[in-house]
Amino acid sequence: MEQILTILALLLTLTTTFPQQADPALVPEAFSDIGKTLTALQEEHPDGRIFTRPDGYPDAAAICFGEPEGDLAYVFFGTQGDDYLPVMAARGEELRCSGLLTTAGTLFPSIPDAMSFSDFFSLLDVTEYDAINAEEAGIAAGWMIFEYDGKQAWMDPGEADLAVRRDAHMIITDLEVEDGNVRLAGESGLLPQY
């Protein structure tokens, strides 16, 4: 009996120590597009186009595919000045979608028009998140950073007073995929040399 209790205590410790993946029921369907090649997404969305979204990340642009005015865009790069558009045009078979640029309500349609940060993060089963304050980075002040389903998430709740609105700007990034895209771009010889 003592051994069983020891094993149960050990299992309980292990399950609370290691990070958990998000509940599959709460993972947005669009997450399945992360990792797809640009070419595959172009075939699935023939009306989409490659574009730059200057406000994609805090203090950085997002190089995307999709409809510029649509509810969701597929992200391939974050940049503060590198011109990745020639790489996007030439390497569609190899570049993979590294993330999604959208709103909280598009990713999580069941949320109300506004909800508290604690309720929002509790719904997603996110226990750790960080708010960037003005001293850390003026331009990114107010953005929330957290991990969701093994990906980095940035959310700009805007002027909301301690609340998450449905239209809160969100960008979700699989950093490993983005690093692979950046490596591929560097090896391509298509980036400007400074």
C-alpha positions as a printed Julia matrix, in Angstrom:
194×3 Matrix{Float64}:
   0.0    0.0     0.0
   2.82   2.36    0.87
   4.42   1.71   -2.55
   1.16   2.52   -4.33
   0.84   5.81   -2.45
   4.45   6.67   -3.26
   3.88   5.93   -6.97
   0.68   8.02   -6.98
   2.49  10.92   -5.31
   5.31  10.66   -7.85
   2.86  10.62  -10.78
   1.03  13.63   -9.38
   4.32  15.5    -9.07
   5.31  14.6   -12.65
   2.0   15.7   -14.14
   2.14  19.08  -12.41
   5.85  19.69  -13.05
   6.04  19.29  -16.81
   4.2   21.66  -19.15
   0.97  20.28  -20.5
  -0.21  20.56  -24.08
  -3.42  22.5   -24.53
  -6.68  20.59  -24.29
  -7.28  19.38  -27.87
 -10.88  20.6   -27.64
  -9.57  24.15  -27.13
  -6.96  24.11  -29.92
  -8.27  26.13  -32.87
  -8.7   24.21  -36.12
  -6.48  26.76  -37.92
  -3.49  25.47  -35.89
  -3.46  22.45  -38.23
  -2.29  24.81  -41.03
   0.89  25.71  -39.14
   3.7   23.8   -40.8
   2.05  23.6   -44.23
   4.12  24.86  -47.14
   3.34  28.15  -48.84
   2.59  26.22  -52.04
   0.04  24.0   -50.26
  -1.7   27.04  -48.75
  -1.74  28.77  -52.15
  -3.47  25.71  -53.62
  -6.03  25.66  -50.79
  -6.62  29.44  -50.96
  -6.21  30.51  -54.6
  -7.45  34.05  -53.86
  -4.76  34.62  -51.23
  -1.65  36.69  -51.81
   1.67  37.42  -50.15
   1.73  40.66  -48.18
   3.49  42.5   -45.36
   1.6   43.44  -42.22
   3.65  46.25  -40.57
   1.88  45.85  -37.2
   1.98  42.04  -37.09
   4.3   41.74  -34.11
   5.11  44.33  -31.49
   7.81  46.49  -33.14
   8.1   44.15  -36.16
   6.29  43.34  -39.37
   4.85  39.97  -40.3
   5.31  38.54  -43.79
   2.06  36.74  -44.49
  -0.05  34.85  -47.0
  -3.82  35.19  -47.17
  -6.26  38.01  -47.67
  -4.85  41.29  -46.3
  -8.28  42.34  -45.01
  -9.33  38.81  -43.97
  -9.91  37.44  -40.48
  -6.81  35.25  -40.5
  -3.42  35.38  -42.23
  -0.71  32.72  -42.38
   2.63  34.04  -41.1
   6.02  32.97  -42.49
   8.45  35.59  -41.1
   8.71  38.32  -38.53
  11.06  41.13  -39.56
  12.33  44.55  -38.68
  13.61  45.33  -42.14
  14.72  42.25  -44.09
  12.92  41.92  -47.42
  11.62  38.35  -47.44
   9.23  38.85  -50.37
  11.72  37.52  -53.01
  12.24  34.42  -50.84
   8.48  33.93  -50.56
   8.14  34.14  -54.35
  10.99  31.7   -55.05
  10.81  29.13  -52.23
   7.11  28.32  -51.79
   7.73  24.56  -51.85
  10.12  24.8   -48.89
   8.84  27.65  -46.7
   6.38  26.53  -44.06
   3.67  28.51  -42.29
   5.13  29.46  -38.92
   2.05  31.02  -37.39
  -1.27  32.79  -37.53
  -2.16  36.48  -37.42
  -5.74  37.04  -36.35
  -7.95  38.14  -33.45
  -8.87  36.45  -30.17
 -12.47  36.03  -31.34
 -11.47  34.38  -34.62
  -9.24  31.84  -32.84
 -11.62  31.29  -29.94
 -15.15  31.97  -31.25
 -16.83  30.98  -27.98
 -15.41  33.92  -26.0
 -17.77  36.79  -25.17
 -17.32  40.35  -26.47
 -15.06  41.08  -23.49
 -13.75  39.03  -20.6
 -11.17  39.5   -17.87
  -7.58  38.4   -18.46
  -7.88  35.83  -15.69
 -11.07  34.34  -17.2
  -9.55  34.28  -20.71
  -6.36  32.56  -19.61
  -8.28  30.19  -17.35
 -10.47  29.2   -20.31
  -7.33  28.39  -22.32
  -5.78  26.61  -19.33
  -2.81  29.0   -19.49
  -1.26  29.46  -16.06
   1.66  31.73  -16.96
   1.52  34.92  -18.96
   3.41  38.18  -18.95
   2.3   41.73  -19.66
   4.92  44.01  -21.18
   5.08  47.32  -19.37
   6.29  50.67  -20.73
   9.7   50.4   -19.03
  10.43  47.07  -20.78
   9.51  48.21  -24.28
   7.56  51.36  -25.08
   6.12  50.25  -28.42
   5.08  46.82  -27.12
   3.62  48.15  -23.87
   0.4   46.4   -23.0
   1.03  43.29  -25.12
   0.52  39.95  -23.38
   2.94  37.07  -24.03
   2.14  33.45  -23.25
   2.67  29.93  -24.52
  -0.24  28.05  -26.03
  -0.12  24.54  -27.45
   3.69  24.69  -27.62
   3.67  27.97  -29.57
   4.5   31.53  -28.61
   1.45  33.78  -28.47
   1.35  37.58  -28.47
  -1.88  39.45  -27.83
  -2.53  43.18  -27.9
  -5.69  43.84  -25.91
  -5.5   47.48  -26.99
  -7.24  50.05  -24.86
  -9.34  47.48  -23.02
  -9.3   48.03  -19.29
  -7.94  44.71  -17.99
 -10.09  42.8   -20.45
  -9.68  40.69  -23.57
 -11.96  41.8   -26.39
 -12.96  39.57  -29.32
 -11.1   41.93  -31.67
  -7.81  41.77  -29.68
  -4.92  41.42  -32.14
  -3.16  38.04  -31.78
  -0.18  36.41  -33.42
   0.76  32.81  -32.72
   4.21  31.56  -33.77
   5.91  28.19  -33.86
   9.45  29.47  -33.28
  11.12  26.3   -34.63
   9.3   26.61  -37.95
  10.11  30.32  -38.18
  13.8   29.62  -37.44
  13.78  27.07  -40.27
  12.31  29.66  -42.64
  14.94  32.23  -41.61
  17.73  29.68  -42.2
  16.31  28.81  -45.61
  16.07  32.51  -46.51
  19.69  33.08  -45.44
  20.9   30.15  -47.53
  18.85  31.19  -50.57
  21.05  34.13  -51.56
  17.88  36.17  -52.14
  18.19  38.5   -49.14
  19.89  41.85  -49.7
  23.49  41.95  -48.49
  24.28  44.98  -46.35
